[in-house]
Amino acid sequence: QQQVKQSPQSLIVQKGGISIINCAYENTAFDYFPWYQQFPGKGPALLIAIRPDVSEKKEGRFTISFNKSAKQFSLHIMDSQPGDSATYFCAASRHSGAGSYQLTFGKGTKLSVIP
Amino acid sequence: EAQVTQNPRYLITVTGKKLTVTCSQNMNHEYMSWYRQDPGLGLRQIYYSMNVEVTDKGDVPEGYKVSRKEKRNFPLILESPSPNQTSLYFCASSRGSNQPQHFGDGTRLSIL
């Protein structure tokens, strides 16, 4: 059972364009939604994160939009640059007992920004 | 420099030969975790540890063991590796289980 569904699998965007990656979840117990960026040969690195009490969070060219009623959240990359070419993972975290939280990742989106 | 260090980075071995992948962090983080990354499947959690001597199963723990004897180290043990454990493995640490995770650069395991 895939708890966090991410789309598209791959995305090609022209330099300067907007990249949009979408994620959907079923479990309403999720309460923390981070996005990770991974370059080839490296581990994922936290890009931006949101909690469900806000509908949008912006950091530079990166924005998370969160729709609690639809159980969807998305990453928007404005003015996409070739250096943004990477694999992006959405994730969702929920309390799993005894002070512990479990993080579930989407399957990833490979973004290519072409000049 | 704050980092999570995994060793080895690459390993080719044979079925049944016990192996250990080490993970060490220098950030005094309490929470550590192991993931495997497979094409089309994303990152799946294997085991995690809330603190020293406290470990628990993630989503795909079968065939793996872990230990947490010291705060900084969290080795992943494959007692009898099989080809379906061929994968890219990541160790991660964070201040708490619901905090941003810092990942190592990965260990690529090939089990023949």
mmCIF file of C-alpha atoms in Angstrom, chain A residues 3 9 31-32 36 38 41-46 51 89 93-94 96 98-108, chain B residues 9 31 35 37-38 40-45 48 50 57-59 88 90 97-106:
data_model
loop_
_atom_site.group_PDB
_atom_site.id
_atom_site.type_symbol
_atom_site.label_atom_id
_atom_site.label_comp_id
_atom_site.label_asym_id
_atom_site.label_seq_id
_atom_site.Cartn_x
_atom_site.Cartn_y
_atom_site.Cartn_z
ATOM 1 C CA GLN A 3 0.898 5.847 1.420
ATOM 2 C CA GLN A 9 7.865 10.208 -12.391
ATOM 3 C CA ASP A 31 1.466 15.989 10.217
ATOM 4 C CA TYR A 32 4.751 17.004 8.633
ATOM 5 C CA TYR A 36 13.998 16.328 -0.300
ATOM 6 C CA GLN A 38 18.820 14.416 -4.386
ATOM 7 C CA GLY A 41 25.825 10.183 -6.155
ATOM 8 C CA LYS A 42 24.566 12.050 -3.104
ATOM 9 C CA GLY A 43 22.087 11.453 -0.353
ATOM 10 C CA PRO A 44 18.798 13.350 -0.241
ATOM 11 C CA ALA A 45 18.899 16.768 1.384
ATOM 12 C CA LEU A 46 16.003 18.632 2.931
ATOM 13 C CA ARG A 51 3.059 21.507 8.506
ATOM 14 C CA PHE A 89 11.074 13.252 -3.110
ATOM 15 C CA SER A 93 5.580 11.956 8.685
ATOM 16 C CA ARG A 94 3.238 10.547 11.286
ATOM 17 C CA SER A 96 4.095 5.912 15.279
ATOM 18 C CA ALA A 98 6.294 6.045 22.048
ATOM 19 C CA GLY A 99 7.471 9.473 20.915
ATOM 20 C CA SER A 100 8.493 8.136 17.533
ATOM 21 C CA TYR A 101 7.592 9.403 14.074
ATOM 22 C CA GLN A 102 7.823 7.453 10.843
ATOM 23 C CA LEU A 103 8.702 9.149 7.578
ATOM 24 C CA THR A 104 7.213 7.761 4.367
ATOM 25 C CA PHE A 105 8.618 8.853 1.014
ATOM 26 C CA GLY A 106 7.038 9.170 -2.390
ATOM 27 C CA LYS A 107 8.710 7.342 -5.263
ATOM 28 C CA GLY A 108 10.496 10.415 -6.557
ATOM 29 C CA ARG B 9 30.547 3.378 -0.399
ATOM 30 C CA TYR B 31 17.554 9.677 15.916
ATOM 31 C CA TYR B 35 16.777 3.388 4.103
ATOM 32 C CA GLN B 37 16.536 3.156 -2.463
ATOM 33 C CA ASP B 38 15.412 1.114 -5.448
ATOM 34 C CA GLY B 40 10.750 3.163 -9.073
ATOM 35 C CA LEU B 41 10.261 2.485 -5.359
ATOM 36 C CA GLY B 42 11.765 5.582 -3.788
ATOM 37 C CA LEU B 43 13.194 5.406 -0.285
ATOM 38 C CA ARG B 44 11.949 2.768 2.110
ATOM 39 C CA GLN B 45 12.838 2.699 5.760
ATOM 40 C CA TYR B 48 15.394 3.290 12.950
ATOM 41 C CA MET B 50 15.333 6.746 18.751
ATOM 42 C CA LYS B 57 11.561 -1.884 12.526
ATOM 43 C CA GLY B 58 10.690 0.284 9.577
ATOM 44 C CA ASP B 59 8.762 -0.785 6.522
ATOM 45 C CA LEU B 88 21.495 1.663 -2.658
ATOM 46 C CA PHE B 90 21.294 5.452 2.991
ATOM 47 C CA SER B 97 12.286 11.581 14.666
ATOM 48 C CA ASN B 98 10.134 14.440 13.351
ATOM 49 C CA GLN B 99 13.036 16.711 12.491
ATOM 50 C CA PRO B 100 14.861 17.221 9.174
ATOM 51 C CA GLN B 101 17.028 14.245 8.394
ATOM 52 C CA HIS B 102 20.657 14.478 7.328
ATOM 53 C CA PHE B 103 21.618 11.747 4.906
ATOM 54 C CA GLY B 104 24.925 10.109 4.154
ATOM 55 C CA ASP B 105 26.092 9.757 0.561
ATOM 56 C CA GLY B 106 24.955 6.173 0.260
#
